[in-house]
């Protein structure tokens, strides 16, 4: 490895991270849907010319850890030219689930190169100089579209294969030579709900990429192509060294754990996930052999999700200023057997794998690491994203006869930490989003927030208490179809070292004053005036009280 200046390295870390953050700001400010604009359900990252991630924004862990696979798939399938943008959401080609659409673009510049002539008549050596257009970086963003087609509004229903979940987009050019392929976009919009909102979100994603490209070219212009490329490599190698050091501080050995999802929504049987973490020197292996075979319901996770969860957990062992680059995964091996719930194969349904199974994978990884690092690892957080979608026809005023698709994940309790209580009413682990503000929700949709408060006493007791979940009750002002994908309804998040488990969550539909409990996964028809009540789990407690 070439020598580098530490101060300059830190400057580049901040520069590249700021590019990803500014891409996110541009996307958020120009998006149409509340899911992106208000909840911030998006992620942005930049990659070197080899397609290795160099920096990420402080966005969604479930997106960021899996995005490199999507970029790799795009580069395999498409020879990107200046002005091209590739779109994809195929879960079996680096995607996560269908609503998460990734856009990838190259950042090109004219570079002068020395080259030897093809024929030399004289023995004297000489070189020719020529200019070529080549990619210096790649940039990408991923945004959760509130609908991507399929049988149910919001595209998060109870399909039993990928075809029922929505429109699957393989790596394909959405923009050619700087111009949107309108025929392709029309084809996409014809298969999704809320066409204008979807178009606006796609355009916001494209604009975000242009912002990132502009900022990167400004850095190259100031610092030069060679230095910017070298320090991108230095950041990757620096991250790898830090991760090796962190792994090396863990005692060698095998650490095993098991947890389970309540069910897959089709069967009532629990869906176990097992892991064995092997630490040997400065290398770690996470082996998920023994986890359940892939299931009929929509909770299967693809390999990208499992890798993303492993990346997130091990990154948590480091400080916050570590470059979030490809180097973090260099000393870590992931074994996820094909055909299992942690590495499902086509045509498995996967809508909940991204949001529910990813959380349980994190739970089992932390549970295993708690054996090796009892003073660092927290008890289980709520372990679910409580995915709620409501869709139908908006009858209000100018919005008459307009389709709407509302999607939201609902916060819960954070697990207690070895020296602190858990936080209440927060999004944890693989999600880093927010709840939609009541004002924005009621403005955008024919819905009304009737109750939103902390679910007192739902966190597990212990020396340090788990954080409390929330109660969120939403009234439909028009007939609609509602879907719920959630978990931790049958068994609460685990406590550690004598701490109590957090309370499980629950859900109900309230119609004409009568409350009917509903399952954790499924779809239901709502009448105007019906209320959906979500009670989210509390976090586990830590230590004996």
PDB file of C-alpha atoms in Angstrom, residues 49 75 78-85 104-111 132-139 213-214 216-217 220 225:
ATOM      1  CA  UNK A  49     -14.224   3.037 -10.963  1.00  0.00           C
ATOM      2  CA  UNK A  75     -22.162  -2.937 -14.342  1.00  0.00           C
ATOM      3  CA  UNK A  78     -24.965  -2.659 -18.938  1.00  0.00           C
ATOM      4  CA  UNK A  79     -21.958  -0.905 -20.472  1.00  0.00           C
ATOM      5  CA  UNK A  80     -22.595   2.533 -19.068  1.00  0.00           C
ATOM      6  CA  UNK A  81     -21.908   5.546 -21.265  1.00  0.00           C
ATOM      7  CA  UNK A  82     -21.847   9.227 -20.262  1.00  0.00           C
ATOM      8  CA  UNK A  83     -25.387  10.375 -19.520  1.00  0.00           C
ATOM      9  CA  UNK A  84     -26.755   6.864 -18.925  1.00  0.00           C
ATOM     10  CA  UNK A  85     -28.713   5.885 -15.812  1.00  0.00           C
ATOM     11  CA  UNK A 104     -26.870   3.844 -11.003  1.00  0.00           C
ATOM     12  CA  UNK A 105     -24.870   6.373 -13.034  1.00  0.00           C
ATOM     13  CA  UNK A 106     -21.234   6.728 -14.044  1.00  0.00           C
ATOM     14  CA  UNK A 107     -19.242   9.909 -13.444  1.00  0.00           C
ATOM     15  CA  UNK A 108     -17.124  10.369 -16.558  1.00  0.00           C
ATOM     16  CA  UNK A 109     -14.295  12.724 -17.433  1.00  0.00           C
ATOM     17  CA  UNK A 110     -11.899  13.248 -20.299  1.00  0.00           C
ATOM     18  CA  UNK A 111      -8.535  11.928 -19.173  1.00  0.00           C
ATOM     19  CA  UNK A 132     -10.176   9.188 -23.515  1.00  0.00           C
ATOM     20  CA  UNK A 133     -13.544   9.386 -21.784  1.00  0.00           C
ATOM     21  CA  UNK A 134     -13.646   6.975 -18.879  1.00  0.00           C
ATOM     22  CA  UNK A 135     -15.569   6.560 -15.620  1.00  0.00           C
ATOM     23  CA  UNK A 136     -13.874   7.969 -12.556  1.00  0.00           C
ATOM     24  CA  UNK A 137     -16.649   6.980 -10.156  1.00  0.00           C
ATOM     25  CA  UNK A 138     -20.096   5.444 -10.062  1.00  0.00           C
ATOM     26  CA  UNK A 139     -22.903   6.850  -7.933  1.00  0.00           C
ATOM     27  CA  UNK A 213     -21.804  13.817 -10.281  1.00  0.00           C
ATOM     28  CA  UNK A 214     -21.394  17.598 -10.226  1.00  0.00           C
ATOM     29  CA  UNK A 216     -17.439  14.717  -7.618  1.00  0.00           C
ATOM     30  CA  UNK A 217     -16.241  16.457 -10.779  1.00  0.00           C
ATOM     31  CA  UNK A 220     -11.533  16.023  -9.334  1.00  0.00           C
ATOM     32  CA  UNK A 225      -7.933  12.487 -11.133  1.00  0.00           C
TER      33      UNK A 225
END
